Structure formats: structure tokens, C-alpha cells
């Protein structure tokens, strides 16, 4: 809906496993979800706001993060059916069940979006889009004494309402 409508609703969920960046850190299972409501003031610019939740599960216990964040995304055409995008996010409030208090959070993602036109019976009624992106998000606790950084590679396929 983001590309043709003035009001957007984005829902997302994924789960998987995070590998430790260092030998003294534990591998963790993770689940993440978000719901963002926004607007598209210009054809190439969207603004969104909403909750974003993470849950990490490891041998040390379960961490639950609940973030309120805002996102700004800009996109531009590379070819008629291929666009690039850059998205920046800012966490303006969070609650987390760890002893350290939340300080700040920032993130970014960039990638490509390709529209597929030749899917018989589907792409005529609903545009098919493939999105490939790389993102990173960093959250600081206790004034920067502890940081949590998650980077990800994402691939998604969507049908959009015309």
C-alpha cells in the first residue's frame, strides 16, 4: 500500500536465531514484530510511526523490548520497474526488562524494490513487488555503557492493493 496511497499501514513479523558476534556472547533466538501507521506526503517520501517489539531468548533468560519509533523513507527510480530506497528510524521511547535503562536508539535500511509485471492472473489485479534490503539498528542502554546492535538482510514478496 505504501506506493500508491496517502495513508499506510505496515505490519511485520519474523523470528530466527542471532549468532554471537564474539566468543563470550551467547547465540539467541529472536522474535520481532511491528505495526506502523503513516503517510506519504510526496510520491517518493513516507513517514511512519508505531510500536516495534523484540524478544530475545537465551540460556541467560528472556529479554523483552517494546519500542516506539518513527521512520522516514525516501525512494527513487533506477529503472522503470526498479527503485532504490533508504530508510532511517529513531526510537523515541522504549521499555525493556533488563536492569539498565534505555538511552537511545537509531537505525537505517537501504535496498532495492522491483515490480514484477508478468505473473499471469495476479500482477494485472495486484502489483507484485520483490524487496531486498540490508539494515542495522542500534539501541543504547545506561547512557551508552551497553549497546545492542542487530543487522539484517531481508527479502520480501508482496501483493499490493491497486
PDB file of N, CA and C in Angstrom, residues 35-142:
ATOM      1  N   UNK A  35       4.058  -2.617  13.983  1.00  0.00           N
ATOM      2  CA  UNK A  35       2.875  -2.083  13.319  1.00  0.00           C
ATOM      3  C   UNK A  35       3.090  -0.581  13.184  1.00  0.00           C
ATOM      4  N   UNK A  36       3.210  -0.120  11.965  1.00  0.00           N
ATOM      5  CA  UNK A  36       3.489   1.291  11.719  1.00  0.00           C
ATOM      6  C   UNK A  36       2.356   1.904  10.913  1.00  0.00           C
ATOM      7  N   UNK A  37       1.921   3.072  11.332  1.00  0.00           N
ATOM      8  CA  UNK A  37       0.897   3.827  10.606  1.00  0.00           C
ATOM      9  C   UNK A  37       1.567   5.097  10.124  1.00  0.00           C
ATOM     10  N   UNK A  38       1.293   5.457   8.872  1.00  0.00           N
ATOM     11  CA  UNK A  38       1.982   6.619   8.349  1.00  0.00           C
ATOM     12  C   UNK A  38       1.278   7.292   7.204  1.00  0.00           C
ATOM     13  N   UNK A  39       2.010   8.173   6.595  1.00  0.00           N
ATOM     14  CA  UNK A  39       1.519   8.928   5.464  1.00  0.00           C
ATOM     15  C   UNK A  39       2.597   9.085   4.424  1.00  0.00           C
ATOM     16  N   UNK A  40       2.160   9.454   3.241  1.00  0.00           N
ATOM     17  CA  UNK A  40       3.075   9.651   2.127  1.00  0.00           C
ATOM     18  C   UNK A  40       2.827  11.049   1.561  1.00  0.00           C
ATOM     19  N   UNK A  41       3.504  12.060   2.152  1.00  0.00           N
ATOM     20  CA  UNK A  41       3.260  13.432   1.699  1.00  0.00           C
ATOM     21  C   UNK A  41       3.727  13.696   0.265  1.00  0.00           C
ATOM     22  N   UNK A  42       4.737  12.963  -0.193  1.00  0.00           N
ATOM     23  CA  UNK A  42       5.233  13.075  -1.560  1.00  0.00           C
ATOM     24  C   UNK A  42       5.333  11.670  -2.139  1.00  0.00           C
ATOM     25  N   UNK A  43       5.345  11.531  -3.449  1.00  0.00           N
ATOM     26  CA  UNK A  43       5.388  10.200  -4.057  1.00  0.00           C
ATOM     27  C   UNK A  43       6.654   9.431  -3.709  1.00  0.00           C
ATOM     28  N   UNK A  44       7.713  10.102  -3.348  1.00  0.00           N
ATOM     29  CA  UNK A  44       8.987   9.457  -3.040  1.00  0.00           C
ATOM     30  C   UNK A  44       9.324   9.442  -1.546  1.00  0.00           C
ATOM     31  N   UNK A  45       8.451   9.971  -0.685  1.00  0.00           N
ATOM     32  CA  UNK A  45       8.726  10.113   0.734  1.00  0.00           C
ATOM     33  C   UNK A  45       7.583   9.563   1.569  1.00  0.00           C
ATOM     34  N   UNK A  46       7.913   8.724   2.567  1.00  0.00           N
ATOM     35  CA  UNK A  46       6.888   8.258   3.505  1.00  0.00           C
ATOM     36  C   UNK A  46       7.376   8.450   4.931  1.00  0.00           C
ATOM     37  N   UNK A  47       6.439   8.743   5.832  1.00  0.00           N
ATOM     38  CA  UNK A  47       6.690   8.951   7.254  1.00  0.00           C
ATOM     39  C   UNK A  47       5.800   7.972   8.011  1.00  0.00           C
ATOM     40  N   UNK A  48       6.376   7.227   8.986  1.00  0.00           N
ATOM     41  CA  UNK A  48       5.593   6.239   9.727  1.00  0.00           C
ATOM     42  C   UNK A  48       5.958   6.265  11.206  1.00  0.00           C
ATOM     43  N   UNK A  49       5.011   5.819  12.024  1.00  0.00           N
ATOM     44  CA  UNK A  49       5.156   5.853  13.470  1.00  0.00           C
ATOM     45  C   UNK A  49       4.429   4.658  14.066  1.00  0.00           C
ATOM     46  N   UNK A  50       5.028   4.036  15.102  1.00  0.00           N
ATOM     47  CA  UNK A  50       4.322   2.946  15.756  1.00  0.00           C
ATOM     48  C   UNK A  50       5.201   2.098  16.648  1.00  0.00           C
ATOM     49  N   UNK A  51       4.596   1.051  17.225  1.00  0.00           N
ATOM     50  CA  UNK A  51       5.326   0.161  18.132  1.00  0.00           C
ATOM     51  C   UNK A  51       6.145  -0.883  17.391  1.00  0.00           C
ATOM     52  N   UNK A  52       7.230  -1.279  18.031  1.00  0.00           N
ATOM     53  CA  UNK A  52       8.154  -2.281  17.494  1.00  0.00           C
ATOM     54  C   UNK A  52       8.600  -3.114  18.691  1.00  0.00           C
ATOM     55  N   UNK A  53       8.375  -4.422  18.662  1.00  0.00           N
ATOM     56  CA  UNK A  53       8.688  -5.284  19.805  1.00  0.00           C
ATOM     57  C   UNK A  53       9.714  -6.339  19.421  1.00  0.00           C
ATOM     58  N   UNK A  54      10.657  -6.608  20.335  1.00  0.00           N
ATOM     59  CA  UNK A  54      11.656  -7.672  20.172  1.00  0.00           C
ATOM     60  C   UNK A  54      11.584  -8.568  21.398  1.00  0.00           C
ATOM     61  N   UNK A  55      11.845  -9.835  21.202  1.00  0.00           N
ATOM     62  CA  UNK A  55      12.038 -10.772  22.304  1.00  0.00           C
ATOM     63  C   UNK A  55      13.260 -11.611  21.990  1.00  0.00           C
ATOM     64  N   UNK A  56      14.247 -11.607  22.908  1.00  0.00           N
ATOM     65  CA  UNK A  56      15.444 -12.437  22.794  1.00  0.00           C
ATOM     66  C   UNK A  56      15.360 -13.541  23.836  1.00  0.00           C
ATOM     67  N   UNK A  57      15.639 -14.777  23.428  1.00  0.00           N
ATOM     68  CA  UNK A  57      15.627 -15.905  24.348  1.00  0.00           C
ATOM     69  C   UNK A  57      16.995 -16.578  24.298  1.00  0.00           C
ATOM     70  N   UNK A  58      17.629 -16.698  25.466  1.00  0.00           N
ATOM     71  CA  UNK A  58      18.921 -17.372  25.549  1.00  0.00           C
ATOM     72  C   UNK A  58      18.972 -18.157  26.856  1.00  0.00           C
ATOM     73  N   UNK A  59      20.085 -18.839  27.091  1.00  0.00           N
ATOM     74  CA  UNK A  59      20.259 -19.575  28.346  1.00  0.00           C
ATOM     75  C   UNK A  59      20.237 -18.635  29.551  1.00  0.00           C
ATOM     76  N   UNK A  60      20.598 -17.384  29.357  1.00  0.00           N
ATOM     77  CA  UNK A  60      20.629 -16.408  30.448  1.00  0.00           C
ATOM     78  C   UNK A  60      19.241 -15.879  30.801  1.00  0.00           C
ATOM     79  N   UNK A  61      18.224 -16.119  29.952  1.00  0.00           N
ATOM     80  CA  UNK A  61      16.871 -15.635  30.219  1.00  0.00           C
ATOM     81  C   UNK A  61      16.243 -15.021  28.992  1.00  0.00           C
ATOM     82  N   UNK A  62      15.118 -14.369  29.196  1.00  0.00           N
ATOM     83  CA  UNK A  62      14.364 -13.750  28.110  1.00  0.00           C
ATOM     84  C   UNK A  62      14.378 -12.237  28.280  1.00  0.00           C
ATOM     85  N   UNK A  63      14.756 -11.532  27.221  1.00  0.00           N
ATOM     86  CA  UNK A  63      14.702 -10.071  27.205  1.00  0.00           C
ATOM     87  C   UNK A  63      13.519  -9.650  26.341  1.00  0.00           C
ATOM     88  N   UNK A  64      12.730  -8.731  26.851  1.00  0.00           N
ATOM     89  CA  UNK A  64      11.592  -8.200  26.090  1.00  0.00           C
ATOM     90  C   UNK A  64      11.797  -6.692  25.915  1.00  0.00           C
ATOM     91  N   UNK A  65      11.747  -6.258  24.666  1.00  0.00           N
ATOM     92  CA  UNK A  65      11.910  -4.852  24.313  1.00  0.00           C
ATOM     93  C   UNK A  65      10.618  -4.373  23.678  1.00  0.00           C
ATOM     94  N   UNK A  66      10.136  -3.216  24.093  1.00  0.00           N
ATOM     95  CA  UNK A  66       8.977  -2.587  23.450  1.00  0.00           C
ATOM     96  C   UNK A  66       9.374  -1.160  23.116  1.00  0.00           C
ATOM     97  N   UNK A  67       9.469  -0.858  21.840  1.00  0.00           N
ATOM     98  CA  UNK A  67       9.975   0.425  21.361  1.00  0.00           C
ATOM     99  C   UNK A  67       8.870   1.207  20.652  1.00  0.00           C
ATOM    100  N   UNK A  68       8.875   2.502  20.789  1.00  0.00           N
ATOM    101  CA  UNK A  68       8.067   3.389  19.952  1.00  0.00           C
ATOM    102  C   UNK A  68       9.051   4.108  19.042  1.00  0.00           C
ATOM    103  N   UNK A  69       8.822   4.006  17.746  1.00  0.00           N
ATOM    104  CA  UNK A  69       9.781   4.586  16.816  1.00  0.00           C
ATOM    105  C   UNK A  69       9.097   5.314  15.670  1.00  0.00           C
ATOM    106  N   UNK A  70       9.850   6.218  15.070  1.00  0.00           N
ATOM    107  CA  UNK A  70       9.435   6.921  13.874  1.00  0.00           C
ATOM    108  C   UNK A  70      10.390   6.573  12.746  1.00  0.00           C
ATOM    109  N   UNK A  71       9.848   6.478  11.526  1.00  0.00           N
ATOM    110  CA  UNK A  71      10.680   6.135  10.373  1.00  0.00           C
ATOM    111  C   UNK A  71      10.403   7.106   9.223  1.00  0.00           C
ATOM    112  N   UNK A  72      11.454   7.423   8.504  1.00  0.00           N
ATOM    113  CA  UNK A  72      11.385   8.253   7.300  1.00  0.00           C
ATOM    114  C   UNK A  72      12.011   7.436   6.178  1.00  0.00           C
ATOM    115  N   UNK A  73      11.288   7.310   5.063  1.00  0.00           N
ATOM    116  CA  UNK A  73      11.821   6.547   3.932  1.00  0.00           C
ATOM    117  C   UNK A  73      11.723   7.381   2.653  1.00  0.00           C
ATOM    118  N   UNK A  74      12.823   7.404   1.905  1.00  0.00           N
ATOM    119  CA  UNK A  74      12.869   8.056   0.597  1.00  0.00           C
ATOM    120  C   UNK A  74      13.225   7.003  -0.439  1.00  0.00           C
ATOM    121  N   UNK A  75      12.623   7.128  -1.623  1.00  0.00           N
ATOM    122  CA  UNK A  75      12.923   6.179  -2.699  1.00  0.00           C
ATOM    123  C   UNK A  75      13.015   6.920  -4.023  1.00  0.00           C
ATOM    124  N   UNK A  76      13.726   6.293  -4.956  1.00  0.00           N
ATOM    125  CA  UNK A  76      13.881   6.878  -6.277  1.00  0.00           C
ATOM    126  C   UNK A  76      14.013   5.794  -7.327  1.00  0.00           C
ATOM    127  N   UNK A  77      13.611   6.113  -8.530  1.00  0.00           N
ATOM    128  CA  UNK A  77      13.650   5.141  -9.629  1.00  0.00           C
ATOM    129  C   UNK A  77      15.067   5.014 -10.185  1.00  0.00           C
ATOM    130  N   UNK A  78      15.479   3.759 -10.378  1.00  0.00           N
ATOM    131  CA  UNK A  78      16.729   3.465 -11.074  1.00  0.00           C
ATOM    132  C   UNK A  78      16.395   3.135 -12.526  1.00  0.00           C
ATOM    133  N   UNK A  79      15.422   2.272 -12.712  1.00  0.00           N
ATOM    134  CA  UNK A  79      14.826   1.903 -13.999  1.00  0.00           C
ATOM    135  C   UNK A  79      13.315   1.948 -13.807  1.00  0.00           C
ATOM    136  N   UNK A  80      12.505   1.835 -14.868  1.00  0.00           N
ATOM    137  CA  UNK A  80      11.059   1.947 -14.689  1.00  0.00           C
ATOM    138  C   UNK A  80      10.461   1.009 -13.629  1.00  0.00           C
ATOM    139  N   UNK A  81      10.941  -0.207 -13.510  1.00  0.00           N
ATOM    140  CA  UNK A  81      10.378  -1.152 -12.538  1.00  0.00           C
ATOM    141  C   UNK A  81      11.322  -1.475 -11.385  1.00  0.00           C
ATOM    142  N   UNK A  82      12.403  -0.707 -11.218  1.00  0.00           N
ATOM    143  CA  UNK A  82      13.356  -0.934 -10.120  1.00  0.00           C
ATOM    144  C   UNK A  82      13.597   0.394  -9.403  1.00  0.00           C
ATOM    145  N   UNK A  83      13.372   0.376  -8.083  1.00  0.00           N
ATOM    146  CA  UNK A  83      13.581   1.552  -7.246  1.00  0.00           C
ATOM    147  C   UNK A  83      14.599   1.236  -6.160  1.00  0.00           C
ATOM    148  N   UNK A  84      15.320   2.247  -5.726  1.00  0.00           N
ATOM    149  CA  UNK A  84      16.167   2.116  -4.543  1.00  0.00           C
ATOM    150  C   UNK A  84      15.467   2.853  -3.409  1.00  0.00           C
ATOM    151  N   UNK A  85      15.794   2.479  -2.166  1.00  0.00           N
ATOM    152  CA  UNK A  85      15.209   3.166  -1.025  1.00  0.00           C
ATOM    153  C   UNK A  85      16.231   3.286   0.102  1.00  0.00           C
ATOM    154  N   UNK A  86      16.022   4.277   0.933  1.00  0.00           N
ATOM    155  CA  UNK A  86      16.806   4.489   2.145  1.00  0.00           C
ATOM    156  C   UNK A  86      15.821   4.861   3.240  1.00  0.00           C
ATOM    157  N   UNK A  87      15.908   4.150   4.367  1.00  0.00           N
ATOM    158  CA  UNK A  87      15.003   4.399   5.486  1.00  0.00           C
ATOM    159  C   UNK A  87      15.825   4.639   6.744  1.00  0.00           C
ATOM    160  N   UNK A  88      15.476   5.678   7.497  1.00  0.00           N
ATOM    161  CA  UNK A  88      16.116   5.990   8.764  1.00  0.00           C
ATOM    162  C   UNK A  88      15.062   5.917   9.865  1.00  0.00           C
ATOM    163  N   UNK A  89      15.449   5.390  11.029  1.00  0.00           N
ATOM    164  CA  UNK A  89      14.499   5.277  12.133  1.00  0.00           C
ATOM    165  C   UNK A  89      15.117   5.828  13.417  1.00  0.00           C
ATOM    166  N   UNK A  90      14.237   6.295  14.297  1.00  0.00           N
ATOM    167  CA  UNK A  90      14.649   6.831  15.589  1.00  0.00           C
ATOM    168  C   UNK A  90      13.707   6.285  16.648  1.00  0.00           C
ATOM    169  N   UNK A  91      14.264   5.719  17.705  1.00  0.00           N
ATOM    170  CA  UNK A  91      13.471   5.233  18.828  1.00  0.00           C
ATOM    171  C   UNK A  91      13.345   6.382  19.824  1.00  0.00           C
ATOM    172  N   UNK A  92      12.109   6.826  20.079  1.00  0.00           N
ATOM    173  CA  UNK A  92      11.953   7.955  20.986  1.00  0.00           C
ATOM    174  C   UNK A  92      11.457   7.541  22.371  1.00  0.00           C
ATOM    175  N   UNK A  93      11.055   6.275  22.546  1.00  0.00           N
ATOM    176  CA  UNK A  93      10.702   5.757  23.867  1.00  0.00           C
ATOM    177  C   UNK A  93      10.808   4.241  23.828  1.00  0.00           C
ATOM    178  N   UNK A  94      11.248   3.652  24.934  1.00  0.00           N
ATOM    179  CA  UNK A  94      11.348   2.194  24.985  1.00  0.00           C
ATOM    180  C   UNK A  94      11.226   1.712  26.421  1.00  0.00           C
ATOM    181  N   UNK A  95      10.726   0.489  26.550  1.00  0.00           N
ATOM    182  CA  UNK A  95      10.779  -0.193  27.842  1.00  0.00           C
ATOM    183  C   UNK A  95      11.408  -1.554  27.593  1.00  0.00           C
ATOM    184  N   UNK A  96      12.246  -1.967  28.528  1.00  0.00           N
ATOM    185  CA  UNK A  96      12.982  -3.215  28.385  1.00  0.00           C
ATOM    186  C   UNK A  96      13.131  -3.835  29.765  1.00  0.00           C
ATOM    187  N   UNK A  97      13.060  -5.166  29.832  1.00  0.00           N
ATOM    188  CA  UNK A  97      13.119  -5.836  31.134  1.00  0.00           C
ATOM    189  C   UNK A  97      14.547  -6.257  31.508  1.00  0.00           C
ATOM    190  N   UNK A  98      15.477  -5.330  31.407  1.00  0.00           N
ATOM    191  CA  UNK A  98      16.852  -5.547  31.860  1.00  0.00           C
ATOM    192  C   UNK A  98      17.172  -4.455  32.877  1.00  0.00           C
ATOM    193  N   UNK A  99      18.198  -4.645  33.719  1.00  0.00           N
ATOM    194  CA  UNK A  99      18.499  -3.655  34.765  1.00  0.00           C
ATOM    195  C   UNK A  99      18.888  -2.273  34.225  1.00  0.00           C
ATOM    196  N   UNK A 100      19.515  -2.200  33.063  1.00  0.00           N
ATOM    197  CA  UNK A 100      19.949  -0.910  32.527  1.00  0.00           C
ATOM    198  C   UNK A 100      18.734  -0.149  31.965  1.00  0.00           C
ATOM    199  N   UNK A 101      18.794   1.178  32.037  1.00  0.00           N
ATOM    200  CA  UNK A 101      17.720   2.000  31.496  1.00  0.00           C
ATOM    201  C   UNK A 101      17.993   2.343  30.032  1.00  0.00           C
ATOM    202  N   UNK A 102      16.932   2.547  29.272  1.00  0.00           N
ATOM    203  CA  UNK A 102      17.026   2.901  27.849  1.00  0.00           C
ATOM    204  C   UNK A 102      17.595   4.301  27.698  1.00  0.00           C
ATOM    205  N   UNK A 103      18.523   4.477  26.739  1.00  0.00           N
ATOM    206  CA  UNK A 103      19.090   5.793  26.448  1.00  0.00           C
ATOM    207  C   UNK A 103      18.655   6.296  25.077  1.00  0.00           C
ATOM    208  N   UNK A 104      18.943   5.518  24.017  1.00  0.00           N
ATOM    209  CA  UNK A 104      18.618   5.976  22.665  1.00  0.00           C
ATOM    210  C   UNK A 104      18.613   4.796  21.705  1.00  0.00           C
ATOM    211  N   UNK A 105      18.059   5.033  20.540  1.00  0.00           N
ATOM    212  CA  UNK A 105      18.058   4.011  19.505  1.00  0.00           C
ATOM    213  C   UNK A 105      17.945   4.630  18.129  1.00  0.00           C
ATOM    214  N   UNK A 106      18.742   4.132  17.202  1.00  0.00           N
ATOM    215  CA  UNK A 106      18.745   4.610  15.820  1.00  0.00           C
ATOM    216  C   UNK A 106      18.862   3.415  14.892  1.00  0.00           C
ATOM    217  N   UNK A 107      18.403   3.591  13.658  1.00  0.00           N
ATOM    218  CA  UNK A 107      18.540   2.517  12.689  1.00  0.00           C
ATOM    219  C   UNK A 107      18.499   3.041  11.272  1.00  0.00           C
ATOM    220  N   UNK A 108      18.829   2.161  10.342  1.00  0.00           N
ATOM    221  CA  UNK A 108      18.777   2.509   8.934  1.00  0.00           C
ATOM    222  C   UNK A 108      18.674   1.256   8.090  1.00  0.00           C
ATOM    223  N   UNK A 109      18.106   1.407   6.916  1.00  0.00           N
ATOM    224  CA  UNK A 109      17.997   0.296   5.966  1.00  0.00           C
ATOM    225  C   UNK A 109      18.032   0.872   4.558  1.00  0.00           C
ATOM    226  N   UNK A 110      18.622   0.127   3.650  1.00  0.00           N
ATOM    227  CA  UNK A 110      18.662   0.523   2.256  1.00  0.00           C
ATOM    228  C   UNK A 110      18.537  -0.699   1.382  1.00  0.00           C
ATOM    229  N   UNK A 111      18.051  -0.506   0.170  1.00  0.00           N
ATOM    230  CA  UNK A 111      17.930  -1.651  -0.718  1.00  0.00           C
ATOM    231  C   UNK A 111      17.233  -1.322  -2.018  1.00  0.00           C
ATOM    232  N   UNK A 112      16.740  -2.383  -2.650  1.00  0.00           N
ATOM    233  CA  UNK A 112      16.089  -2.292  -3.954  1.00  0.00           C
ATOM    234  C   UNK A 112      14.684  -2.870  -3.898  1.00  0.00           C
ATOM    235  N   UNK A 113      13.781  -2.303  -4.690  1.00  0.00           N
ATOM    236  CA  UNK A 113      12.415  -2.791  -4.837  1.00  0.00           C
ATOM    237  C   UNK A 113      12.166  -2.986  -6.329  1.00  0.00           C
ATOM    238  N   UNK A 114      11.711  -4.174  -6.707  1.00  0.00           N
ATOM    239  CA  UNK A 114      11.463  -4.473  -8.114  1.00  0.00           C
ATOM    240  C   UNK A 114      10.004  -4.876  -8.307  1.00  0.00           C
ATOM    241  N   UNK A 115       9.353  -4.270  -9.271  1.00  0.00           N
ATOM    242  CA  UNK A 115       7.980  -4.624  -9.605  1.00  0.00           C
ATOM    243  C   UNK A 115       8.010  -5.688 -10.691  1.00  0.00           C
ATOM    244  N   UNK A 116       7.235  -6.757 -10.486  1.00  0.00           N
ATOM    245  CA  UNK A 116       7.123  -7.847 -11.454  1.00  0.00           C
ATOM    246  C   UNK A 116       5.792  -7.680 -12.182  1.00  0.00           C
ATOM    247  N   UNK A 117       5.852  -7.585 -13.500  1.00  0.00           N
ATOM    248  CA  UNK A 117       4.632  -7.364 -14.281  1.00  0.00           C
ATOM    249  C   UNK A 117       4.037  -8.632 -14.872  1.00  0.00           C
ATOM    250  N   UNK A 118       4.825  -9.664 -15.094  1.00  0.00           N
ATOM    251  CA  UNK A 118       4.349 -10.835 -15.835  1.00  0.00           C
ATOM    252  C   UNK A 118       4.059 -12.038 -14.953  1.00  0.00           C
ATOM    253  N   UNK A 119       3.130 -11.889 -14.015  1.00  0.00           N
ATOM    254  CA  UNK A 119       2.653 -13.011 -13.214  1.00  0.00           C
ATOM    255  C   UNK A 119       1.206 -13.230 -13.629  1.00  0.00           C
ATOM    256  N   UNK A 120       0.941 -14.245 -14.479  1.00  0.00           N
ATOM    257  CA  UNK A 120      -0.415 -14.434 -15.027  1.00  0.00           C
ATOM    258  C   UNK A 120      -1.478 -14.537 -13.939  1.00  0.00           C
ATOM    259  N   UNK A 121      -2.541 -13.761 -14.095  1.00  0.00           N
ATOM    260  CA  UNK A 121      -3.671 -13.799 -13.185  1.00  0.00           C
ATOM    261  C   UNK A 121      -3.481 -13.033 -11.893  1.00  0.00           C
ATOM    262  N   UNK A 122      -2.256 -12.614 -11.582  1.00  0.00           N
ATOM    263  CA  UNK A 122      -2.022 -11.905 -10.313  1.00  0.00           C
ATOM    264  C   UNK A 122      -1.604 -10.461 -10.553  1.00  0.00           C
ATOM    265  N   UNK A 123      -0.551 -10.246 -11.340  1.00  0.00           N
ATOM    266  CA  UNK A 123       0.015  -8.895 -11.447  1.00  0.00           C
ATOM    267  C   UNK A 123      -0.908  -7.919 -12.167  1.00  0.00           C
ATOM    268  N   UNK A 124      -1.901  -8.410 -12.919  1.00  0.00           N
ATOM    269  CA  UNK A 124      -2.860  -7.488 -13.537  1.00  0.00           C
ATOM    270  C   UNK A 124      -3.749  -6.845 -12.481  1.00  0.00           C
ATOM    271  N   UNK A 125      -4.164  -7.629 -11.469  1.00  0.00           N
ATOM    272  CA  UNK A 125      -5.047  -7.113 -10.425  1.00  0.00           C
ATOM    273  C   UNK A 125      -4.273  -6.516  -9.255  1.00  0.00           C
ATOM    274  N   UNK A 126      -3.174  -7.145  -8.872  1.00  0.00           N
ATOM    275  CA  UNK A 126      -2.376  -6.700  -7.729  1.00  0.00           C
ATOM    276  C   UNK A 126      -0.906  -6.663  -8.127  1.00  0.00           C
ATOM    277  N   UNK A 127      -0.265  -5.500  -8.056  1.00  0.00           N
ATOM    278  CA  UNK A 127       1.159  -5.441  -8.381  1.00  0.00           C
ATOM    279  C   UNK A 127       1.983  -6.339  -7.450  1.00  0.00           C
ATOM    280  N   UNK A 128       2.911  -7.098  -8.015  1.00  0.00           N
ATOM    281  CA  UNK A 128       3.819  -7.950  -7.254  1.00  0.00           C
ATOM    282  C   UNK A 128       5.132  -7.206  -7.120  1.00  0.00           C
ATOM    283  N   UNK A 129       5.648  -7.126  -5.887  1.00  0.00           N
ATOM    284  CA  UNK A 129       6.910  -6.441  -5.645  1.00  0.00           C
ATOM    285  C   UNK A 129       7.845  -7.347  -4.853  1.00  0.00           C
ATOM    286  N   UNK A 130       9.119  -7.296  -5.228  1.00  0.00           N
ATOM    287  CA  UNK A 130      10.167  -8.007  -4.505  1.00  0.00           C
ATOM    288  C   UNK A 130      11.091  -6.944  -3.909  1.00  0.00           C
ATOM    289  N   UNK A 131      11.381  -7.094  -2.624  1.00  0.00           N
ATOM    290  CA  UNK A 131      12.194  -6.099  -1.910  1.00  0.00           C
ATOM    291  C   UNK A 131      13.391  -6.803  -1.279  1.00  0.00           C
ATOM    292  N   UNK A 132      14.585  -6.293  -1.552  1.00  0.00           N
ATOM    293  CA  UNK A 132      15.822  -6.805  -0.980  1.00  0.00           C
ATOM    294  C   UNK A 132      16.496  -5.660  -0.245  1.00  0.00           C
ATOM    295  N   UNK A 133      16.795  -5.858   1.041  1.00  0.00           N
ATOM    296  CA  UNK A 133      17.373  -4.765   1.810  1.00  0.00           C
ATOM    297  C   UNK A 133      18.364  -5.232   2.858  1.00  0.00           C
ATOM    298  N   UNK A 134      19.212  -4.313   3.272  1.00  0.00           N
ATOM    299  CA  UNK A 134      20.142  -4.532   4.382  1.00  0.00           C
ATOM    300  C   UNK A 134      19.889  -3.425   5.397  1.00  0.00           C
ATOM    301  N   UNK A 135      19.775  -3.807   6.667  1.00  0.00           N
ATOM    302  CA  UNK A 135      19.528  -2.816   7.700  1.00  0.00           C
ATOM    303  C   UNK A 135      20.346  -3.067   8.944  1.00  0.00           C
ATOM    304  N   UNK A 136      20.445  -2.033   9.753  1.00  0.00           N
ATOM    305  CA  UNK A 136      21.142  -2.135  11.037  1.00  0.00           C
ATOM    306  C   UNK A 136      20.396  -1.260  12.038  1.00  0.00           C
ATOM    307  N   UNK A 137      20.289  -1.760  13.262  1.00  0.00           N
ATOM    308  CA  UNK A 137      19.640  -0.998  14.323  1.00  0.00           C
ATOM    309  C   UNK A 137      20.484  -1.108  15.585  1.00  0.00           C
ATOM    310  N   UNK A 138      20.683   0.017  16.261  1.00  0.00           N
ATOM    311  CA  UNK A 138      21.494   0.055  17.480  1.00  0.00           C
ATOM    312  C   UNK A 138      20.690   0.742  18.575  1.00  0.00           C
ATOM    313  N   UNK A 139      20.641   0.092  19.732  1.00  0.00           N
ATOM    314  CA  UNK A 139      19.978   0.634  20.906  1.00  0.00           C
ATOM    315  C   UNK A 139      21.008   0.752  22.018  1.00  0.00           C
ATOM    316  N   UNK A 140      21.018   1.890  22.698  1.00  0.00           N
ATOM    317  CA  UNK A 140      21.967   2.131  23.793  1.00  0.00           C
ATOM    318  C   UNK A 140      21.215   2.128  25.127  1.00  0.00           C
ATOM    319  N   UNK A 141      21.854   1.523  26.116  1.00  0.00           N
ATOM    320  CA  UNK A 141      21.310   1.479  27.471  1.00  0.00           C
ATOM    321  C   UNK A 141      22.301   2.120  28.430  1.00  0.00           C
ATOM    322  N   UNK A 142      21.801   2.634  29.543  1.00  0.00           N
ATOM    323  CA  UNK A 142      22.629   3.229  30.607  1.00  0.00           C
ATOM    324  C   UNK A 142      23.608   4.266  30.068  1.00  0.00           C
TER     325      UNK A 142
END
